[in-house]
Amino acid sequence: MGVSERSGDASSRRIGVVLSVVSASGGAGKSSVAMAVARQCCNRGLSVLLLDGDCQFGGCSRMTGDKALLPFSQLLRACETGEGVAAEGLTVVGPDAMEYAEQHIPHLPYVARQAAQWFDVVVVDTSGVWTEPLLSLMEASHRVLFVVGQSSSSVMGARRALDLCLRCSVATGSFLFVLNRCSRHSLFTSIDVSCALGGAHVVEMLEGGAVVEELQGCGLAERLLQDGNPFYKSAAAIAEEAVPRCQGAQEERPPAALRDGRRMGFMASRRRNDAAKRGKHQLAAQEGALRAEEALWR
């Protein structure tokens, strides 16, 4: 898949949906969910960009047999020059060599938003490390799929991640929690996870069996869609909820969410808030001391 020249004012074009897929624990099936949702969106006739955000160990390209693979560096160059990318069916963006990961990760939010000018849906399969670029990406996304696995550690990790979002002032209204690998014999149901997460809306992803890992590992993920695998069937309902069929032009996200493709340091903002609170306490203590001194003079 190559780069194509695109002309015209970007503001006059329809902005696609940016859909980030995250998780708070390894083994939750985040990449499989991202691939299934991307396939279902493509099956609805939408042009889809599947962006592998794990710039070190990403494997989305292997699930498609490296078909329509576009290196991340080439997509970044297209975004910076404004040339654009030919939006046809499903386009997979894979990572470059591992040594470039540190340079590319901070550009993920910027690249996702720019690519939404050319594609109907941009699905970002993120890494498992929660850093500032990931929080920036979630702020710049129209919808966030939070994948939870069938383990207590995955559920507790989701709670810790929500606490982090609360402390860093990251809005969670766009989150859609996805409980993966659900069956009659599963450890958790969507109701269990919803209660653990304070009543959050949770949808279920059905168990598709060992054939899901086998075919995706062989680069034959498309066959799961053709065979009507339960895992991919449930992805259709999630894609319908995350990307409505009657989607129109999406509103631009507030420019404050991104600054040069990066989010303002959330730890720095937290330190500023803590300093402001300490300043208020010190001022109140000084005022109390002055009032006590005035009372003595009286």
Phi, psi and omega in degrees: 000121185256181179268136179241151180282132177235132179240169179106166180285128182296331183289341181273354180265152178289136179268127180283179182269129174263119185239109180263138179246118185232167173203163182250010180205153177284151178081009180284345181092028184297314182294322178295320177295318179299317180294316182296316180294320178297319179296319180293322176296319178294325179294337177275005178090011179268147173278128189234135171249118176262106184261116179279103183277355175273090188286358177254306187237025181297143182227018181297326181296328180291333180290338180254006182069029179062025177280140179054041182274130178239123179296147181300321181298324179289321177294319178299319179295321179294324178291320182288325181272345181078015181290325179089173181229138179295118183265100181222114177062231181252122176246126182254129177254117182255162181286155172279198178299151186301329183293347179265359185300316183297330179281327187274327185304316180297343182270358184303311181300318180295314182295319180297316181291323178292319181294336179293348175284340185247340182241151176292321181223134173242111179259122182250115175271106188275170175276173183273003182261124181271103181235180180301317177301325179293317178296323176296319180296318179296323177293328182272356183270148174282330179213143179238120175268114181259107185272129179242132181271175181273061178208151180294327179295326178291320179293317178293324176297322178296321178296318179295322179295321177295322176298321178297317179298322179294316181292329183263009177060040175263119182295138181246012181294337180271002183284136171235112183278133183240114176272115188271157174057054180270137176204181180294337183255013182289155180290320183238156169245172179297329178292320178300312183291323178298318178295320180293333182258022175073033178086017180292153179286123183232131175248159185253140174251119187288152176290129182255358179087176182294340182296335179297310179293323182295309183289321178294323178293336178267004181077025183242041182298332182295332180292330178296323177290319181291326182277355180071038179301138181304325179299315180284331176295318179291335177294334179295318179293323179292319177296323179295322180283322182284324181233091183304145182296329182267031183299138174246205178292133180273145178288145176293142176288154178303134182299340180292341181292331180233145174220107184057036177079004182228151177270145174301141184307120185287331176290324178294318179295324179294320178297322178295319178296319179296321179295322179296320178296318178297322178298320178296318180295319179295319179296319179295322178295319179296318178296321178296320179295320179295319179295322179293323178293319178297322179295325177294318181292332179288000000 
